CSV table of C-alpha atoms and ligand atoms in Angstrom, one decimal:
chain,number,residue,atom,x,y,z
A,1,UNK,CA,16.6,-1.5,4.5
A,2,UNK,CA,14.0,-3.5,2.6
A,3,UNK,CA,10.5,-3.5,4.0
A,4,UNK,CA,7.0,-4.7,3.1
A,5,UNK,CA,3.9,-3.0,4.5
A,6,UNK,CA,1.1,-5.5,4.8
A,7,UNK,CA,-2.4,-4.5,5.8
A,8,UNK,CA,-6.0,-4.1,4.7
A,9,UNK,CA,-7.1,-1.3,2.4
A,10,UNK,CA,-7.4,1.8,4.7
A,11,UNK,CA,-4.9,0.5,7.3
A,12,UNK,CA,-2.6,3.4,6.5
A,13,UNK,CA,0.1,1.7,4.5
A,14,UNK,CA,0.5,4.6,2.0
A,15,UNK,CA,0.4,7.3,4.6
A,16,UNK,CA,2.9,5.5,6.8
A,17,UNK,CA,5.2,4.6,3.9
A,18,UNK,CA,5.3,8.3,2.9
A,19,UNK,CA,6.3,9.3,6.5
A,20,UNK,CA,9.0,6.7,6.6
A,21,UNK,CA,10.2,7.6,3.1
A,22,UNK,CA,10.7,11.2,4.3
A,23,UNK,CA,12.3,10.2,7.6
A,24,UNK,CA,14.6,7.5,6.3
A,25,UNK,CA,15.1,8.1,2.6
A,26,UNK,CA,13.6,4.8,1.7
A,27,UNK,CA,11.8,4.7,-1.7
A,28,UNK,CA,8.0,4.1,-1.4
A,29,UNK,CA,7.0,1.6,-4.1
A,30,UNK,CA,3.2,1.6,-4.2
A,31,UNK,CA,1.7,-0.7,-6.7
A,32,UNK,CA,-1.7,1.1,-6.3
A,33,UNK,CA,0.0,4.4,-7.2
A,34,UNK,CA,1.9,2.8,-10.2
A,35,UNK,CA,-1.4,1.4,-11.5
A,36,UNK,CA,-3.3,4.7,-11.0
A,37,UNK,CA,-0.5,6.6,-12.9
A,38,UNK,CA,-0.9,4.0,-15.7
A,39,UNK,CA,-4.6,4.6,-15.8
A,40,UNK,CA,-4.2,8.3,-15.9
A,41,UNK,CA,-1.7,8.0,-18.8
A,42,UNK,CA,-4.1,5.8,-20.7
A,43,UNK,CA,-1.4,3.2,-21.3
A,44,UNK,CA,-2.1,-0.5,-22.2
A,45,UNK,CA,-1.3,-1.5,-18.6
A,46,UNK,CA,-3.7,1.2,-17.3
A,47,UNK,CA,-6.5,0.0,-19.6
A,48,UNK,CA,-6.0,-3.6,-18.5
A,49,UNK,CA,-5.8,-2.8,-14.8
A,50,UNK,CA,-8.7,-0.3,-14.6
A,51,UNK,CA,-11.5,-2.8,-15.0
A,52,UNK,CA,-10.2,-4.8,-12.1
A,53,UNK,CA,-9.4,-1.8,-9.9
A,54,UNK,CA,-12.9,-0.2,-10.4
A,55,UNK,CA,-14.5,-3.5,-9.4
A,56,UNK,CA,-12.3,-3.6,-6.3
A,57,UNK,CA,-10.7,-6.9,-7.2
A,58,UNK,CA,-7.0,-7.7,-7.6
A,59,UNK,CA,-5.2,-7.3,-10.9
A,60,UNK,CA,-3.8,-10.6,-12.1
A,61,UNK,CA,-0.5,-11.8,-10.5
A,62,UNK,CA,1.4,-12.0,-13.8
A,63,UNK,CA,0.8,-8.3,-14.5
A,64,UNK,CA,1.7,-7.2,-11.0
A,65,UNK,CA,4.8,-9.3,-10.7
A,66,UNK,CA,6.2,-8.0,-14.0
A,67,UNK,CA,5.3,-4.4,-12.9
A,68,UNK,CA,7.0,-4.4,-9.5
A,69,UNK,CA,10.1,-6.3,-10.7
A,70,UNK,CA,10.6,-3.7,-13.5
A,71,UNK,CA,10.1,-0.9,-11.0
A,72,UNK,CA,12.6,-2.4,-8.5
A,73,UNK,CA,15.2,-2.9,-11.2
A,74,UNK,CA,15.1,0.9,-11.7
A,75,UNK,CA,16.2,1.6,-8.1
A,76,UNK,CA,19.7,2.7,-7.8
A,77,UNK,CA,20.5,0.0,-5.2
A,78,UNK,CA,21.7,1.7,-2.1
A,79,UNK,CA,18.9,3.4,-0.3
A,80,UNK,CA,16.4,0.6,0.4
A,81,UNK,CA,12.6,0.6,-0.1
A,82,UNK,CA,9.2,0.1,1.2
A,83,UNK,CA,6.8,-2.2,-0.7
A,84,UNK,CA,3.4,-0.7,-0.2
A,85,UNK,CA,0.6,-2.9,-1.5
A,86,UNK,CA,2.8,-5.7,-2.8
A,87,UNK,CA,2.7,-8.7,-2.4
A,88,UNK,CA,-1.0,-9.3,-2.1
A,89,UNK,CA,-1.1,-13.0,-2.9
A,90,UNK,CA,0.9,-16.1,-2.2
A,91,UNK,CA,2.1,-16.3,-5.8
A,92,UNK,CA,3.3,-12.6,-5.6
A,93,UNK,CA,5.1,-13.3,-2.4
A,94,UNK,CA,6.9,-16.4,-3.8
A,95,UNK,CA,7.9,-14.5,-7.0
A,96,UNK,CA,9.3,-11.7,-4.9
A,97,UNK,CA,11.2,-14.0,-2.7
A,98,UNK,CA,12.8,-15.8,-5.6
A,99,UNK,CA,13.8,-12.6,-7.3
A,100,UNK,CA,15.3,-11.2,-4.1
A,101,UNK,CA,17.1,-14.5,-3.2
A,102,UNK,CA,18.7,-14.4,-6.6
A,103,UNK,CA,20.0,-10.9,-5.9
A,104,UNK,CA,21.0,-11.8,-2.4
A,105,UNK,CA,18.9,-8.9,-1.1
A,106,UNK,CA,16.2,-10.4,1.1
A,107,UNK,CA,13.4,-8.5,2.8
A,108,UNK,CA,14.5,-7.3,6.3
A,109,UNK,CA,11.0,-7.0,7.9
A,110,UNK,CA,7.3,-7.2,7.0
A,111,UNK,CA,5.3,-4.7,9.0
A,112,UNK,CA,1.7,-5.7,9.3
A,113,UNK,CA,-0.8,-2.8,10.1
A,114,UNK,CA,-3.7,-4.4,12.0
A,115,UNK,CA,-7.1,-2.7,11.9
A,116,UNK,CA,-10.8,-3.8,12.2
A,117,UNK,CA,-13.3,-3.5,9.4
A,118,UNK,CA,-15.5,-0.8,10.9
A,119,UNK,CA,-12.5,1.5,11.1
A,120,UNK,CA,-11.5,0.8,7.5
A,121,UNK,CA,-14.9,1.8,6.2
A,122,UNK,CA,-14.9,5.0,8.2
A,123,UNK,CA,-11.4,5.8,6.9
A,124,UNK,CA,-11.9,5.0,3.2
A,125,UNK,CA,-15.4,6.6,2.8
A,126,UNK,CA,-13.8,9.9,4.0
A,127,UNK,CA,-10.5,9.5,2.2
A,128,UNK,CA,-9.5,12.0,-0.5
A,129,UNK,CA,-6.3,11.7,-2.5
A,130,UNK,CA,-4.2,14.0,-4.5
A,131,UNK,CA,-4.4,13.1,-8.3
A,132,UNK,CA,-0.7,13.9,-8.6
A,133,UNK,CA,0.3,11.4,-5.9
A,134,UNK,CA,1.2,13.9,-3.2
A,135,UNK,CA,-0.7,12.0,-0.5
A,136,UNK,CA,-4.1,11.6,1.1
A,137,UNK,CA,-6.3,13.3,3.5
A,138,UNK,CA,-9.6,12.6,5.4
A,139,UNK,CA,-12.6,14.9,5.3
A,140,UNK,CA,-12.9,14.6,9.1
A,141,UNK,CA,-9.8,13.1,10.7
A,142,UNK,CA,-7.1,14.8,8.6
A,143,UNK,CA,-8.6,17.6,6.5
A,144,UNK,CA,-6.4,19.5,4.0
A,145,UNK,CA,-5.6,23.2,4.9
A,146,UNK,CA,-7.7,24.4,2.0
A,147,UNK,CA,-11.0,22.5,1.7
A,148,UNK,CA,-10.9,19.9,-1.0
A,149,UNK,CA,-7.4,20.8,-2.3
A,150,UNK,CA,-4.0,19.2,-2.1
A,151,UNK,CA,-1.7,20.9,0.4
A,152,UNK,CA,1.2,20.5,-1.9
A,153,UNK,CA,0.0,21.3,-5.5
A,154,UNK,CA,-3.5,22.8,-4.9
A,155,UNK,CA,-5.2,20.3,-7.2
A,156,UNK,CA,-8.7,19.3,-6.3
A,157,UNK,CA,-8.6,16.1,-4.2
A,158,UNK,CA,-10.3,13.0,-5.6
A,159,UNK,CA,-12.6,10.5,-4.0
A,160,UNK,CA,-11.3,7.2,-5.5
A,161,UNK,CA,-13.8,5.2,-7.5
A,162,UNK,CA,-13.0,2.2,-5.4
A,163,UNK,CA,-13.5,4.1,-2.1
A,164,UNK,CA,-17.3,3.6,-2.2
A,165,UNK,CA,-19.0,1.1,0.1
A,166,UNK,CA,-19.6,-1.7,-2.4
A,167,UNK,CA,-16.1,-1.7,-3.7
A,168,UNK,CA,-14.6,-1.3,-0.2
A,169,UNK,CA,-16.4,-4.4,0.9
A,170,UNK,CA,-15.2,-6.3,-2.2
A,171,UNK,CA,-11.6,-5.2,-1.5
A,172,UNK,CA,-11.9,-6.3,2.1
A,173,UNK,CA,-13.1,-9.7,1.0
A,174,UNK,CA,-10.2,-10.0,-1.4
A,175,UNK,CA,-7.9,-9.0,1.4
A,176,UNK,CA,-9.2,-11.6,3.8
A,177,UNK,CA,-9.1,-14.4,1.3
A,178,UNK,CA,-5.8,-13.7,-0.6
A,179,UNK,CA,-3.6,-11.2,1.3
A,180,UNK,CA,-4.2,-11.9,5.0
A,181,UNK,CA,-2.7,-15.4,4.8
A,182,UNK,CA,0.7,-13.8,4.0
A,183,UNK,CA,0.9,-12.8,7.6
A,184,UNK,CA,1.5,-16.5,8.4
A,185,UNK,CA,3.8,-16.9,5.4
A,186,UNK,CA,6.1,-14.1,6.8
A,187,UNK,CA,5.7,-15.2,10.4
A,188,UNK,CA,7.1,-18.6,9.4
A,189,UNK,CA,10.1,-16.8,8.0
A,190,UNK,CA,10.6,-14.9,11.3
A,191,UNK,CA,10.4,-11.4,9.7
A,192,UNK,CA,6.8,-10.4,10.6
A,193,UNK,CA,6.2,-7.5,12.9
A,194,UNK,CA,2.8,-6.3,13.9
A,195,UNK,CA,1.5,-2.8,14.6
A,196,UNK,CA,-1.9,-1.6,16.0
A,197,UNK,CA,-3.1,0.6,13.1
A,198,UNK,CA,-6.3,1.7,14.7
A,199,UNK,CA,-4.7,4.5,16.6
A,200,UNK,CA,-3.6,8.0,15.4
A,201,UNK,CA,-1.2,8.6,12.5
A,202,UNK,CA,1.6,9.8,14.7
A,203,UNK,CA,1.3,7.0,17.2
A,204,UNK,CA,1.4,4.4,14.4
A,205,UNK,CA,4.5,6.2,12.8
A,206,UNK,CA,6.3,6.0,16.2
A,207,UNK,CA,5.6,2.2,16.5
A,208,UNK,CA,6.9,1.7,13.0
A,209,UNK,CA,9.9,3.9,13.6
A,210,UNK,CA,10.7,1.7,16.7
A,211,UNK,CA,10.6,-1.4,14.6
A,212,UNK,CA,12.9,0.1,11.9
A,213,UNK,CA,15.4,1.4,14.5
A,214,UNK,CA,15.4,-2.0,16.1
A,215,UNK,CA,16.0,-3.7,12.8
A,216,UNK,CA,18.8,-1.3,11.8
A,217,UNK,CA,20.6,-1.7,15.1
B,301,AMP,P1,-4.3,0.3,-3.4
B,301,AMP,O1,-4.0,1.7,-3.8
B,301,AMP,O2,-3.0,-0.4,-2.8
B,301,AMP,O3,-5.5,0.1,-2.5
B,301,AMP,O4,-4.6,-0.5,-4.7
B,301,AMP,C1,-5.7,-0.2,-5.5
B,301,AMP,C2,-6.1,-1.3,-6.4
B,301,AMP,O5,-5.0,-1.6,-7.3
B,301,AMP,C3,-6.4,-2.7,-5.8
B,301,AMP,O6,-7.7,-2.8,-5.3
B,301,AMP,C4,-6.1,-3.7,-6.9
B,301,AMP,O7,-7.1,-3.7,-7.8
B,301,AMP,C5,-4.9,-3.0,-7.5
B,301,AMP,N1,-3.6,-3.5,-6.9
B,301,AMP,C6,-2.7,-2.8,-6.2
B,301,AMP,N2,-1.7,-3.5,-5.8
B,301,AMP,C7,-2.0,-4.8,-6.3
B,301,AMP,C8,-1.3,-6.1,-6.1
B,301,AMP,N3,-0.1,-6.2,-5.5
B,301,AMP,N4,-1.9,-7.2,-6.7
B,301,AMP,C9,-3.1,-7.1,-7.4
B,301,AMP,N5,-3.7,-5.9,-7.5
B,301,AMP,C10,-3.2,-4.8,-7.0
């Protein structure tokens, strides 16, 4: 099954993609994670992307399209995937559609995680991530077992540079202007499904699971 998770920063795309990855064996393809890994490596891509990321604005389409198509080409075909954080613009959505049409492997469903701005701020200000990509926690709503440490590798958790108020507001602005219109784009193609993402982690996972089960039936 091929899925896209669409939603504002802090809507829980990454958390839910990880849950579904474990439950269904789908590969989570997170462009944010790919970029953060490139920044950590100090590669040319990382250097180019970090200025945009730190400011809370989108990395140029050309860079992102090349990055995700390269990553998708490395998949071994069978298992399906969840695109988490891609596409984020109309140009990205069109490039993806063209590439998948050529392969005869269209997206099965776009799951939009709907959430309001106040909730996003609350979630992102308290979010802490594992620097090795093992997931994310929240200082109040979902604290790690050992304070400030990843439950899986024990590394100190990180407060992302772009999870501070000024950058969050910029990211939300980018989302409303550039990404939110994709909801209509996919609704017109008949593949948009919406989920209330303001509830708890387990409830949201259940709603997503129901959509995926429905789609697989
Ligand atoms: P995320 O972890 O998905 O919130 O992404 C963190 C940052 O990476 C974003 O604020 C953007 O600067 C950049 N980024 C991730 N995915 C994309 C994308 N599809 N298009 C442009 N920029 C992206």
